[in-house]
Every structure is written in C-alpha cells, then in structure tokens.
Coordinates of C-alpha atoms and ligand atoms in Angstrom, one line a residue:
M1 CA 16.7 245.9 244.0
S2 CA 18.8 249.2 243.9
Q3 CA 22.3 247.2 245.0
I4 CA 21.3 245.2 241.2
H5 CA 20.6 248.6 239.0
N6 CA 23.6 250.8 240.8
A7 CA 25.9 248.1 239.4
S8 CA 26.1 248.8 235.7
P9 CA 27.5 245.6 234.0
L10 CA 29.5 248.7 232.2
L11 CA 31.4 250.4 234.1
Q12 CA 33.7 248.1 235.5
I13 CA 36.5 248.6 233.0
P14 CA 39.4 250.6 232.8
R15 CA 40.7 252.4 230.7
S16 CA 42.4 251.8 228.0
P17 CA 44.9 253.8 225.9
L18 CA 43.4 254.8 222.6
L19 CA 44.4 252.9 219.5
M20 CA 43.0 253.7 215.8
L21 CA 41.7 250.6 214.8
S22 CA 42.9 248.5 211.9
P23 CA 41.4 248.3 208.7
D24 CA 40.2 244.5 209.2
V25 CA 38.8 245.0 212.7
A26 CA 36.9 248.3 211.0
E27 CA 35.6 247.0 208.5
R28 CA 33.6 244.1 210.9
I29 CA 32.0 247.2 212.6
A30 CA 27.9 247.6 211.0
A31 CA 28.5 250.6 208.9
G32 CA 25.8 253.7 208.2
E33 CA 24.7 257.1 209.0
V34 CA 24.4 257.6 213.2
I35 CA 23.7 261.4 212.8
E36 CA 20.2 262.0 211.6
R37 CA 19.6 264.5 214.2
P38 CA 20.6 266.7 217.0
V39 CA 19.2 263.5 219.2
S40 CA 21.1 261.7 217.5
V41 CA 24.1 263.6 218.8
I42 CA 23.0 264.2 222.4
K43 CA 23.0 259.3 222.6
E44 CA 26.3 259.2 220.8
L45 CA 27.3 261.9 223.6
L46 CA 25.5 260.3 226.8
E47 CA 26.7 257.2 225.6
N48 CA 30.6 258.3 225.8
A49 CA 29.7 259.4 229.4
L50 CA 28.0 256.2 230.8
D51 CA 30.8 254.4 229.0
A52 CA 33.5 256.8 231.5
G53 CA 31.6 255.9 234.4
A54 CA 30.0 259.2 235.2
K55 CA 27.8 259.5 237.8
E56 CA 26.5 263.3 237.5
I57 CA 25.2 264.2 233.3
R58 CA 24.3 267.3 232.6
V59 CA 23.0 268.4 228.9
E60 CA 22.2 271.5 228.2
V61 CA 20.1 272.3 224.5
R62 CA 19.4 275.5 222.6
G63 CA 17.4 276.5 219.9
G64 CA 16.3 272.5 218.9
G65 CA 20.4 271.4 219.6
L66 CA 20.6 273.0 216.2
R67 CA 22.4 276.5 218.6
L68 CA 23.9 274.0 220.5
M69 CA 23.5 270.9 222.8
R70 CA 26.7 270.5 225.7
V71 CA 27.5 267.2 227.5
T72 CA 29.2 267.1 230.8
D73 CA 30.1 264.9 233.0
D74 CA 32.5 263.0 235.2
G75 CA 33.7 260.1 234.1
Y76 CA 37.2 259.8 234.0
G77 CA 38.1 262.3 230.8
I78 CA 40.9 261.7 228.2
P79 CA 44.4 262.0 228.8
E80 CA 45.9 264.9 227.2
D81 CA 47.9 263.7 224.0
E82 CA 44.8 261.7 223.2
L83 CA 42.5 264.8 223.5
E84 CA 43.0 265.4 219.7
H85 CA 43.0 262.1 218.2
V86 CA 39.4 261.0 219.6
S87 CA 37.1 262.8 217.0
L88 CA 39.4 260.4 214.3
R89 CA 36.9 258.2 212.5
H90 CA 38.5 254.5 213.9
T91 CA 40.0 255.5 217.1
T92 CA 38.4 254.5 219.9
S93 CA 39.6 252.9 223.7
K94 CA 37.1 250.3 224.1
I95 CA 37.7 247.8 221.5
R96 CA 41.2 246.0 220.0
S97 CA 40.4 243.7 218.1
V98 CA 37.6 241.5 216.3
E99 CA 37.3 238.9 219.3
D100 CA 36.5 242.6 221.6
L101 CA 33.8 242.6 219.5
S102 CA 32.0 239.4 221.2
H103 CA 32.2 240.4 224.5
L104 CA 31.4 244.3 225.0
H105 CA 31.4 245.6 228.4
T106 CA 30.9 249.3 227.0
L107 CA 28.1 251.1 225.2
G108 CA 30.3 252.0 222.6
F109 CA 33.0 250.3 220.0
R110 CA 32.9 251.9 216.7
G111 CA 35.2 255.2 217.1
E112 CA 33.1 257.0 214.9
A113 CA 30.8 258.6 216.2
L114 CA 32.9 261.8 218.0
A115 CA 34.5 262.0 214.0
S116 CA 30.7 262.2 212.6
I117 CA 29.9 264.8 214.9
A118 CA 33.0 266.7 214.1
A119 CA 32.1 266.2 210.3
V120 CA 29.4 268.3 210.5
S121 CA 29.1 271.0 213.4
E122 CA 31.5 272.7 215.3
A123 CA 32.7 270.3 218.1
T124 CA 34.7 271.7 221.4
L125 CA 36.0 268.7 223.7
L126 CA 37.2 270.3 227.1
S127 CA 38.7 267.2 229.4
R128 CA 40.8 266.6 232.5
A129 CA 41.8 263.4 233.2
I130 CA 40.7 262.2 236.1
E131 CA 44.8 260.7 237.0
T132 CA 45.5 264.4 236.9
D133 CA 43.8 264.8 239.9
G134 CA 46.4 264.6 242.3
L135 CA 46.9 267.6 240.6
G136 CA 44.5 270.4 242.5
E137 CA 41.2 271.3 242.0
N138 CA 42.1 273.8 239.7
H139 CA 44.3 272.3 237.2
A140 CA 43.4 273.4 233.8
A141 CA 41.3 270.8 231.5
L142 CA 42.5 270.5 227.4
S143 CA 40.4 271.8 224.7
V144 CA 40.7 271.4 221.4
T145 CA 37.5 273.0 218.2
I146 CA 37.0 270.9 215.6
R147 CA 35.6 272.5 212.6
G148 CA 34.6 271.6 209.1
G149 CA 37.1 268.4 210.3
E150 CA 40.5 271.0 211.3
I151 CA 41.3 272.0 214.8
T152 CA 40.6 275.5 214.6
Q153 CA 41.2 276.4 218.2
R154 CA 43.3 275.2 221.7
G155 CA 42.8 276.2 225.1
R156 CA 43.1 275.4 228.7
R157 CA 40.2 276.0 231.2
A158 CA 40.4 275.0 235.5
R159 CA 37.8 272.1 236.0
L160 CA 37.5 269.1 237.6
H161 CA 38.4 265.2 236.2
G162 CA 35.4 264.7 233.6
T163 CA 34.9 265.9 229.6
T164 CA 32.3 268.5 228.7
V165 CA 31.4 268.3 224.8
T166 CA 30.0 270.9 223.0
V167 CA 28.4 271.1 219.2
R168 CA 28.0 274.2 217.8
D169 CA 25.8 274.5 214.7
L170 CA 24.6 271.4 213.2
F171 CA 24.6 270.6 210.1
Y172 CA 26.0 273.8 208.8
N173 CA 27.9 272.3 206.2
V174 CA 24.8 269.9 205.0
P175 CA 21.8 271.9 204.3
A176 CA 20.1 268.8 202.5
R177 CA 19.9 267.7 206.4
L178 CA 19.2 270.6 207.7
K179 CA 16.5 271.1 205.2
F180 CA 14.8 268.5 206.4
M181 CA 14.9 269.2 210.3
R182 CA 11.6 269.6 211.7
G183 CA 10.8 272.6 214.7
A184 CA 12.7 272.8 217.8
R185 CA 10.1 271.9 219.8
T186 CA 10.5 268.4 217.8
E187 CA 13.4 267.5 218.7
N188 CA 13.2 269.2 222.0
A189 CA 10.9 266.3 223.0
H190 CA 12.8 263.9 220.9
M191 CA 15.5 264.7 223.3
L192 CA 13.7 264.5 226.8
Q193 CA 12.4 260.9 225.5
L194 CA 15.7 260.2 225.2
L195 CA 17.1 261.4 228.3
Q196 CA 14.0 259.5 230.7
R197 CA 15.5 256.8 228.7
Y198 CA 18.7 256.8 229.9
A199 CA 17.3 257.6 233.2
L200 CA 15.6 254.8 233.6
G201 CA 18.6 253.3 232.4
Y202 CA 21.1 254.0 234.9
P203 CA 19.2 255.0 237.8
A204 CA 22.3 255.3 239.7
I205 CA 23.5 258.4 237.2
R206 CA 22.6 262.6 238.1
F207 CA 20.5 263.1 235.4
N208 CA 20.2 267.0 234.1
L209 CA 18.4 268.7 231.1
V210 CA 18.4 272.1 230.2
V211 CA 16.3 272.9 227.3
D212 CA 17.0 276.8 226.3
E213 CA 17.5 277.8 230.3
H214 CA 14.8 275.3 231.5
I215 CA 14.6 272.4 233.1
A216 CA 13.0 269.6 231.5
L217 CA 14.2 266.8 234.1
Q218 CA 16.1 266.1 236.7
T219 CA 16.9 263.0 238.7
S220 CA 18.5 262.1 242.0
G221 CA 21.0 259.2 241.1
S222 CA 19.0 257.6 243.7
G223 CA 20.1 253.8 242.3
D224 CA 16.1 252.3 242.9
L225 CA 14.4 252.6 239.6
A226 CA 11.2 252.8 240.8
V227 CA 12.6 256.6 242.5
A228 CA 13.5 257.4 239.4
L229 CA 10.1 256.3 237.7
A230 CA 8.5 258.5 240.1
E231 CA 10.7 261.5 239.5
L232 CA 10.7 261.2 235.8
Y233 CA 6.7 260.8 235.5
H234 CA 5.5 262.6 238.8
L235 CA 3.6 259.9 240.1
P236 CA 2.7 258.3 243.4
L237 CA 4.0 255.2 241.8
S238 CA 4.7 252.6 244.7
E239 CA 1.6 251.2 244.2
M240 CA 1.1 251.1 240.7
L241 CA 4.9 249.4 240.2
H242 CA 4.6 245.4 240.1
P243 CA 8.3 244.5 240.5
V244 CA 10.2 241.7 238.1
H245 CA 13.0 239.3 239.0
M246 CA 13.4 236.5 237.5
S247 CA 16.7 234.1 236.2
D248 CA 17.3 230.5 234.7
G249 CA 20.9 230.9 236.0
A250 CA 22.5 230.3 233.3
H251 CA 21.9 232.4 230.5
Y252 CA 20.0 235.6 231.8
T253 CA 18.5 237.5 234.1
I254 CA 15.8 239.7 234.1
H255 CA 14.8 242.9 236.0
G256 CA 13.0 246.0 236.6
Y257 CA 9.3 246.8 236.9
I258 CA 5.9 246.4 235.0
G259 CA 2.9 249.5 235.2
N260 CA 0.1 248.4 236.6
R261 CA -2.7 248.4 234.4
V262 CA -4.6 252.3 234.5
L263 CA -0.7 253.2 233.5
A264 CA -1.1 251.4 229.9
Q265 CA -0.6 254.1 226.9
S266 CA -1.6 254.0 223.6
N267 CA 1.2 253.7 222.3
R268 CA 4.6 252.2 222.7
Q269 CA 7.2 255.0 224.3
Y270 CA 7.0 253.0 227.6
V271 CA 7.7 249.8 226.7
M272 CA 11.2 249.8 227.3
L273 CA 14.0 247.1 227.5
F274 CA 17.5 247.3 228.1
V275 CA 20.2 245.0 227.2
N276 CA 23.3 244.1 229.2
G277 CA 22.7 248.3 230.0
R278 CA 21.8 249.4 226.2
W279 CA 18.6 250.4 225.1
V280 CA 17.2 248.1 222.3
Q281 CA 14.0 248.2 220.1
S282 CA 14.8 244.2 219.0
R283 CA 11.9 243.3 216.8
P284 CA 12.0 239.2 218.3
L285 CA 11.9 240.9 222.3
Q286 CA 9.5 243.6 221.2
D287 CA 7.0 241.1 220.3
A288 CA 8.0 238.9 223.5
L289 CA 6.8 241.0 224.8
E290 CA 4.3 242.7 223.5
E291 CA 2.5 238.7 223.2
G292 CA 3.1 239.4 227.0
Y293 CA -0.1 241.8 227.3
R294 CA -1.8 241.2 224.1
S295 CA -4.4 240.2 225.7
L296 CA -4.4 241.5 228.8
L297 CA -5.3 245.1 227.6
P298 CA -7.5 246.8 225.9
K299 CA -6.3 246.3 221.9
G300 CA -4.3 249.2 220.9
K301 CA -2.8 249.5 224.5
H302 CA 1.1 248.8 225.5
P303 CA 1.9 249.0 229.3
L304 CA 4.5 250.9 231.4
L305 CA 7.5 248.9 231.7
V306 CA 11.2 248.6 232.2
L307 CA 12.8 245.9 232.4
F308 CA 16.7 245.1 232.6
L309 CA 18.1 242.1 230.8
E310 CA 21.5 241.0 231.3
V311 CA 23.1 238.2 229.5
P312 CA 27.0 236.8 229.8
A313 CA 28.7 239.7 227.6
E314 CA 29.6 236.8 224.9
Q315 CA 26.0 235.7 224.4
L316 CA 25.2 239.4 222.9
D317 CA 26.3 240.9 219.2
A318 CA 25.7 244.7 219.4
N319 CA 27.5 245.3 215.7
V320 CA 24.3 244.9 214.1
H321 CA 22.9 248.4 213.3
P322 CA 24.7 251.3 213.3
A323 CA 23.1 253.1 216.3
K324 CA 23.3 249.9 218.3
I325 CA 19.8 249.8 218.6
E326 CA 19.6 246.3 217.6
V327 CA 20.9 243.0 219.4
R328 CA 21.4 239.6 218.4
L329 CA 20.8 237.2 221.6
E330 CA 22.8 233.3 221.3
Y331 CA 19.4 232.2 223.9
E332 CA 17.1 234.4 222.0
G333 CA 14.4 232.0 222.0
E334 CA 14.1 231.1 226.0
I335 CA 14.9 234.6 226.4
A336 CA 11.8 235.9 224.5
D337 CA 9.3 233.4 226.4
A338 CA 10.7 234.4 229.8
L339 CA 10.2 237.7 228.9
T340 CA 7.1 237.4 227.7
R341 CA 5.9 235.0 230.7
A342 CA 7.1 237.9 233.1
V343 CA 5.1 240.8 231.3
R344 CA 2.0 238.1 231.2
S345 CA 2.5 237.1 235.2
V346 CA 2.1 240.8 235.9
L347 CA -0.6 242.2 233.6
E348 CA -2.8 238.8 235.1
Q349 CA -3.1 240.1 238.4
S350 CA -2.9 243.7 238.3
P351 CA -6.4 245.2 239.4
A352 CA -7.6 248.7 238.5
L353 CA -7.3 251.7 240.7
P354 CA -10.4 253.7 241.5
D355 CA -7.8 257.1 241.3
S356 CA -8.1 258.4 237.5
I357 CA -4.4 258.6 236.7
Q358 CA -3.2 261.2 234.3
F359 CA -0.1 259.5 233.0
P360 CA 2.8 260.9 232.0
G361 CA 2.1 263.4 234.7
P362 CA 2.8 266.7 234.4
V363 CA 5.6 265.6 232.1
L364 CA 7.9 269.1 232.4
A365 CA 6.7 269.9 235.5
N366 CA 9.4 270.6 237.4
Q367 CA 10.3 272.9 234.6
R368 CA 11.5 275.9 236.3
R369 CA 13.8 278.6 234.3
L370 CA 17.1 278.4 235.9
P371 CA 18.1 281.0 238.6
G372 CA 20.9 283.1 237.5
P373 CA 23.8 281.7 235.2
R374 CA 24.6 278.0 235.5
R375 CA 24.5 276.0 238.5
R376 CA 26.3 273.1 239.5
G377 CA 24.5 269.4 240.9
L378 CA 20.9 270.9 241.9
R379 CA 19.3 268.1 243.4
V380 CA 15.6 266.6 242.9
S381 CA 13.0 267.7 246.0
E382 CA 13.3 264.2 248.7
S383 CA 9.6 263.7 248.6
A384 CA 10.8 260.5 245.6
E385 CA 11.8 259.6 248.8
G386 CA 8.2 257.8 249.5
Y387 CA 7.8 256.4 246.3
K388 CA 9.9 253.1 247.3
A389 CA 8.4 250.1 246.9
E390 CA 10.1 247.8 248.5
N391 CA 7.3 245.6 250.2
A392 CA 6.3 243.6 247.1
P393 CA 2.5 242.8 247.5
P394 CA 0.7 239.9 248.3
G395 CA -0.1 238.0 244.9
T396 CA -3.9 238.9 243.8
T397 CA -4.6 235.8 243.4
E398 CA -3.6 235.1 247.6
V399 CA -5.5 238.0 248.1
I400 CA -8.6 237.1 246.3
G401 CA -8.9 233.3 248.1
S402 CA -9.5 235.3 251.0
L403 CA -11.5 237.9 250.2
R404 CA -14.8 238.4 252.2
P405 CA -17.9 239.5 250.8
L406 CA -19.3 242.4 252.1
A407 CA -22.5 243.5 250.3
Q408 CA -23.7 243.5 246.4
L409 CA -23.5 246.5 244.2
Q410 CA -26.5 247.5 242.0
Q411 CA -26.9 243.9 241.1
A412 CA -23.5 243.9 239.8
V413 CA -20.7 243.9 241.9
I414 CA -19.5 242.3 244.4
L415 CA -17.8 244.3 247.8
A416 CA -14.8 242.3 249.1
E417 CA -12.8 243.8 252.3
A418 CA -9.3 241.8 252.3
P419 CA -7.1 241.1 255.0
D420 CA -5.1 244.1 254.8
G421 CA -7.9 246.0 255.5
S422 CA -8.7 247.2 252.2
L423 CA -11.1 247.6 249.4
Y424 CA -12.0 245.0 246.6
L425 CA -14.6 245.7 244.1
V426 CA -15.3 243.1 241.6
D427 CA -17.4 242.7 238.3
Q428 CA -19.2 239.8 238.9
H429 CA -20.4 239.7 235.0
R430 CA -16.4 239.9 234.0
A431 CA -15.3 238.0 236.7
H432 CA -17.3 234.9 235.6
E433 CA -16.6 235.5 232.7
R434 CA -12.9 234.8 233.0
V435 CA -13.9 231.6 235.0
I436 CA -15.9 229.8 232.0
Y437 CA -13.3 230.6 230.1
E438 CA -10.4 229.2 231.5
H439 CA -12.3 226.6 232.4
L440 CA -13.2 226.2 228.4
R441 CA -9.7 226.6 227.6
R442 CA -8.6 224.1 229.5
L443 CA -10.9 221.4 228.1
Y444 CA -10.7 222.8 224.9
A445 CA -6.5 222.4 225.2
G446 CA -7.2 219.1 226.6
G447 CA -10.0 217.2 224.5
R448 CA -7.9 217.9 221.4
Q449 CA -4.7 216.4 222.9
Q450 CA -6.9 213.0 224.4
D451 CA -9.7 213.3 221.9
E452 CA -12.0 213.7 225.0
I453 CA -15.0 216.1 224.3
V454 CA -16.3 219.1 226.5
E455 CA -20.1 217.6 227.3
G456 CA -23.1 219.4 225.7
H457 CA -26.2 220.4 226.6
L458 CA -28.7 219.3 224.7
L459 CA -31.2 221.4 223.6
L460 CA -34.4 220.8 223.6
E461 CA -35.3 222.8 220.3
P462 CA -32.0 223.0 217.9
V463 CA -31.4 226.7 216.8
I464 CA -30.9 227.0 213.1
V465 CA -28.1 229.5 212.0
E466 CA -28.2 231.3 208.2
M467 CA -24.1 231.2 206.9
K468 CA -23.4 233.3 204.3
R469 CA -21.4 231.0 201.2
Y470 CA -17.4 231.6 202.6
Q471 CA -18.5 231.6 206.1
A472 CA -21.2 228.2 205.6
D473 CA -17.4 226.4 204.1
L474 CA -15.5 227.3 206.9
L475 CA -17.9 226.3 209.4
E476 CA -18.7 222.8 207.7
Q477 CA -14.6 222.1 208.3
R478 CA -14.6 223.5 211.7
L479 CA -17.6 221.4 213.2
P480 CA -15.2 218.5 214.7
M481 CA -13.7 221.2 216.8
L482 CA -16.8 222.5 218.2
R483 CA -18.0 219.4 218.5
G484 CA -15.1 219.0 220.9
L485 CA -16.4 222.4 222.8
G486 CA -19.3 220.5 223.5
I487 CA -21.3 222.4 220.6
E488 CA -23.5 219.3 218.5
C489 CA -24.2 221.2 214.9
E490 CA -24.8 219.7 211.7
R491 CA -25.2 221.4 207.9
F492 CA -28.7 221.9 207.4
G493 CA -28.4 221.6 203.6
G494 CA -27.2 224.9 201.7
R495 CA -26.3 227.4 204.0
S496 CA -28.3 226.2 206.9
F497 CA -26.8 224.6 210.3
L498 CA -28.7 223.2 213.0
I499 CA -27.3 223.4 216.5
R500 CA -28.3 221.1 218.6
S501 CA -26.3 221.0 222.1
V502 CA -24.5 223.7 223.5
P503 CA -21.5 224.0 226.1
G504 CA -22.5 221.9 229.2
G505 CA -22.0 224.3 232.3
E506 CA -23.5 224.4 235.9
D507 CA -26.8 226.6 235.4
G508 CA -29.1 226.8 233.1
A509 CA -29.2 230.9 232.5
G510 CA -26.3 230.5 230.7
Q511 CA -27.5 228.1 227.7
E512 CA -30.5 230.1 227.9
Q513 CA -28.3 233.4 226.6
L514 CA -26.2 230.8 224.2
V515 CA -28.6 230.3 222.4
A516 CA -30.6 233.8 221.8
H517 CA -26.3 234.6 220.7
M518 CA -26.5 231.6 218.5
Q519 CA -26.5 233.5 214.9
E520 CA -23.3 235.5 216.7
L521 CA -21.5 232.9 217.5
A522 CA -21.8 230.4 214.7
E523 CA -20.3 233.5 212.8
T524 CA -17.1 233.6 215.2
A525 CA -16.7 230.1 214.5
A526 CA -16.7 230.8 210.8
E527 CA -14.5 233.6 210.8
D528 CA -11.5 233.7 208.4
S529 CA -8.5 234.7 211.3
S530 CA -6.1 232.3 212.6
D531 CA -7.8 234.1 216.1
W532 CA -11.1 232.4 215.6
E533 CA -10.5 229.5 218.0
D534 CA -10.0 231.8 221.0
H535 CA -12.8 234.5 219.4
L536 CA -14.8 231.7 219.8
L537 CA -14.0 230.7 223.2
I538 CA -14.2 234.6 224.1
G539 CA -17.5 234.9 222.6
L540 CA -19.0 231.7 224.5
S541 CA -17.8 233.2 227.8
C542 CA -18.8 236.2 227.3
R543 CA -23.1 235.0 226.2
S544 CA -23.1 231.9 228.6
A545 CA -21.4 234.4 232.1
M546 CA -24.2 235.7 234.4
R547 CA -25.1 239.3 233.7
R548 CA -24.9 242.3 235.7
G549 CA -28.2 242.5 237.5
R550 CA -28.6 239.4 238.5
E551 CA -28.7 238.7 242.7
L552 CA -26.4 237.1 244.3
G553 CA -26.6 235.4 247.9
S554 CA -23.4 236.1 250.2
G555 CA -22.9 232.0 249.3
E556 CA -22.9 232.9 245.4
Q557 CA -20.7 235.6 246.0
Q558 CA -18.1 233.9 248.0
A559 CA -18.5 230.7 245.2
L560 CA -17.6 233.2 242.6
L561 CA -14.8 234.8 244.5
K562 CA -13.9 231.3 245.5
A563 CA -14.0 230.1 241.7
L564 CA -11.6 234.3 240.3
A565 CA -9.0 232.7 243.2
S566 CA -8.2 229.6 240.7
V567 CA -7.8 231.0 237.6
S568 CA -4.8 232.7 235.8
A569 CA -5.6 235.9 235.3
P570 CA -7.6 236.9 238.0
A571 CA -7.3 240.6 237.1
V572 CA -8.1 240.9 233.3
C573 CA -11.5 239.6 231.3
P574 CA -10.6 238.5 228.1
H575 CA -11.6 241.1 226.3
G576 CA -9.2 242.5 228.5
S577 CA -10.9 245.1 230.6
P578 CA -9.9 244.6 233.9
I579 CA -13.0 242.6 236.4
L580 CA -11.1 244.2 239.9
L581 CA -11.3 247.6 241.6
H582 CA -8.7 248.3 244.2
Y583 CA -8.7 250.7 247.6
S584 CA -5.8 250.5 249.0
R585 CA -5.3 251.0 252.5
T586 CA -3.0 254.3 251.8
F587 CA -5.2 255.8 249.4
L588 CA -7.9 255.4 252.2
I589 CA -5.7 256.7 254.6
D590 CA -4.8 259.5 251.9
K591 CA -8.1 260.4 251.0
F592 CA -10.0 260.1 254.2
D593 CA -6.9 262.4 256.1
W594 CA -6.4 259.8 258.4
Ligands
ADP601 P1 33.6 254.6 220.5 O1 32.6 255.4 222.3 O2 33.4 253.9 219.6 O3 35.0 254.4 221.6 P2 33.7 257.8 220.1 O4 34.0 259.0 218.7 O5 32.6 258.3 220.8 O6 34.0 255.9 220.2 O7 34.4 258.4 220.8 C1 36.3 257.9 220.8 C2 36.9 257.7 222.0 O8 37.5 258.9 223.3 C3 36.6 256.9 223.4 O9 37.0 255.7 223.2 C4 36.8 257.1 224.5 O10 37.9 257.2 224.6 C5 37.1 258.8 223.9 N1 35.6 259.6 225.1 C6 34.6 260.3 224.3 N2 34.0 260.4 225.0 C7 34.7 260.7 226.3 C8 34.0 260.8 227.7 N3 32.9 261.7 227.8 N4 34.9 260.9 228.4 C9 36.3 260.1 228.3 N5 36.4 259.8 227.3 C10 35.9 259.8 225.6
MG602 MG1 30.8 256.9 221.1

C-alpha cells in the first residue's frame, strides 16, 4: 500500500526553464479569480511546493492570514536568474504549449498564482535551486520582495535548497475584499482543513502548520495513508478503515480507505477524492460517491473516505476551473460506476462498533506552544505506527457465514462468536428485514423482466384502505406493479381499495403484521415520488420482519445468521441503520487489559 501512496504521479518530471506563455496558450487557460481569501494563497503555494518535489512543507499563518502567511518547502527551488520573473503573469515552467494541457503532470500550469498573489500583497520569494547544492550548505539564496507589482527589495540569505514564500498584508490594496473577510478563526479553520486534505493526499510528505505560534497540524510523512489519517484525527483507526483497491486494468485505478460507518459525519467535508494527485470536487464524481452510500447510512450522514483515482494524464482535463478543483474525465461514466461500487461494497459490510467515537478526535489535540523561536524538522510521535491497517480483515459476509450463535439477549439480539474469537451482536429484526428486503427486491426486479409474479398470500378476509383523491389515482395506476409483488388490490368504488393478498412468506406472523399496517403501506405505494417502489419494498420488509421480543431457538438463530450471510449488505438495514455490532479481539484485549 505505502508504495502506491509514495508514488505521486506528479513529482517525477524534471523542471524545465521558466517561460512566458504565448497569448494563444494563455487564452486557452480557464480564466478567473484565484485569490479570494487567505486560504486560496495557501492552496496555490502548497501546490507549487508539491510540484517542486518537496518532501517537507511548513506553513505558518498569523492574523488569519492577513498579517502573514509563509510556506517553506525543500523542493528543487527556483534558479537565480528566474526568481524575478516567476511572479509575472503567464510565466510558468510547467507547460509550453496548448498540447501540454492535455497531459499535465503538475498541479499548477496557469502561471498566474504568484502574479495574482503579488498583486494583492507584499510577497517575498526566497529560493535556492537544488543545482547549487554542490556549493555548500550555507550558500546564500536570493530573495526578492514585491509590493504593488514592483520589486521593492532584493537580498541574500543562507539556506538549504528549496523555496520560502512569505505573503504579508494580503488585500492591503483591495479594501472591498478586506471588508468581506471573516474573522481570523474562520480563516484559520479553512486553512487547517486545507492542510488536512493535502496531508491525506500526500501521505509521504511531512506537513506542519503553525497558526499564531501554535502547532495546529503535523504529519510524519510515513507514506501510509492510514497513518496520516490517525495522525490527523487522533483515532485508533485501523479497525475503522477499510482499504479499497480496484482497477479495470486500462482506464483507472482507485485506491484509498473508506471509514467504518461509525465515522460517518453530518457534512461532506470528509468525503475526499483525489484525481491524479489533485483534490477535486467534480459534481458527477461526488454524485457517484454519494450514490454509493446513500441508502447505507442514515439520511444526512456522509462517510469519511479518502480515495485516489489515477487515470492516464491524457484522459484528464484539469483546465476547467480557475482554482482547478473541477476536472473532466474521458471515461467518466465507467469511473463513476466504479466509485459507486467501491463505496457501496465497503459500507454494505461495515458493522457498528461498541465504543462511542468522537470524530474528529480533538482536532488540535497536538496543538502546543512552540518552544522558543522556530524549530526545523519537528517529528510526529512514533505512536502512529500501531495504526497501520495492514492485514485486511476477512469480508463481513464470510465472517457472518461462520458465526456460532451463543445466546439471545432481551429476545432482540443474537450474540454470536466469530472464528477469530470476536463477538458479534446481531439485531434480529433488522437482520430479518434486510433478508426479506433483498429477497423482495430480487423477485420484483426479476418479475418485472420476466413477467413473473411473486406469489401472494391470500387473505381470509380482504382489507379495506381509504385513500385521498390524488393518492387513489396514483395507486390505481400502480395496481399491476403491486400485483407483481404479490399484492392483489382492486379499486372498490370512490377512494376505497380492497386488498386480497399480501406477499407470501415462510411464516404466518409476518402476514399478520402486514395486514395491521396495510393502510400505511398503501399510502407508501401511492407516494408521489420516483422512489416509491423502493420505499414500498422497505415498508413491506420492515412490517413483515420478525420483531424484537420474539424468542428464537438456537436453530432459528442459526438460520437467520445463515440467511444474513447470503445477502449483499449484511451490515445495514434498508433504512441505513446498523445490523451488526462488533466487539473485536483487540477491543476485548484493550478493555480487559489482558
Ligand atoms: P504555475 O504553478 O501555474 O506554473 P505560479 O505562478 O504558481 O504558476 O508559479 C510560477 C512558476 O514559479 C512555476 O512554474 C515554478 O517554476 C516557479 N515556482 C513557484 N513556486 C515554486 C516553488 N515553491 N518551488 C520551485 N519553483 C516554484
Ligand atoms: Mg502554481
């Protein structure tokens, strides 16, 4: 795994000399404002540092970024004769021609960031090119300061190879922007979030963020994404992260981690996708990810996930948006499907955990006051070692198939032992609901194709339901589809309907429950939404599933577990709530102090 994360698609290309793009190339570049607020400066400077092959990047912020922002890298640096020119518009060492736009290997390519930054601040560039390394450690690096587009100062300072860009007085000459700046706390929060994102996107690089003299973020650059996640969020993550790896062998590979359902959040901030090393927020890809978890998490919840999509450079168009956060992909449809499948396959199997989780862990937990002035090369504690998620656990379906039921708790939960000695708690109602739901869905889909019909269970006494007018018309149109589900229903004059049969099942108890809820189910069947069929299937499974409070013999427990092992999403009920609670071996060892 770590090998993959170490290899950035971006850093292998040697630097070319700086060039001013010709007007026809410049014209082809997505135009627009890039520097909207302090965090946009940091983003551009980070990308430059990454493009320069940095292994360590340090960011310092004061006064919410308005007073000072400084990004220091140990990348290949800027040659002396170019330093005064890099902040001119359309100067870049990254592309030469229009054709280069169609196979980018760098995050930057517009040649505008430094120019835009220098136009609205006082910017000081200090750099020493890697080619001068032979000249000794204390070789003086060149610095230039630009204010209002003019060079106001030149100087020299000893340093190792790499670049430091210091931005002071942001927006001093754009009062309209300044007026709309939010407080320093808000800006700092944006910057922390940005750094977290890049630290996850580039786990092999050491990141360090200092906000007003406090360390706000620090990663070790281990190259292991799981370690980076643990370092950033301060969680024992190995049991909560499911590795993903898939590829069609030609157009894409997808790898990364998807967090256990207990890490799900009520915002999308932790749904992170990198395409060829670039963090993107492309609508179709976001939608594809969301499609993957929509029915598997409670409504309004979003998973923690970090996925890396790698595609051949020529199949990616990053020149869509000035801030380069949108991309177009050549095989977008296939890739979107793959993303959906990746997310779904993990969350369908992801059990709940007994420990209540505070996520993110205390975000600034490692925030410390810096000892003395500034220190170089601070390291993160070694404890992250333990977080490596190396041995992928066996698939949940496999485990459920080999569970040994031990007992039933409160006539509601089956306790079962897994072969590795861990304990599973299984909610019997939800497990049964999931089994019925997938059964109905299979039959229904099959029935529609082959014109088959689910066998109904004829009721001794038909049930009458009353609809509102608009519901009655919708229901009437849907009667043939209901028949496909084993629900024999007919209009009984006016807004009344007569239900003669319900979907058949193996025991009578389910049917009794269904009959008691016929009114509610008929209303679902008459719902004015495109999801009504799925809602109805969910309603039917919920109402016919065995309830909590029913005693199960060990044979019945075994049968239910066996049925659950055969479904595609054994961890989540159709409403998105957990079916399984897992007390892992490490949990027991940890809690008992064995
Ligand atoms: P772009 O990144 O699109 O080329 P920028 O305005 O961000 O445009 O930077 C202009 C040029 O300055 C880059 O092409 C690169 O050659 C040089 N440069 C900027 N930042 C760095 C850095 N941290 N290390 C090395 N070179 C840099
Ligand atoms: Mg750039």
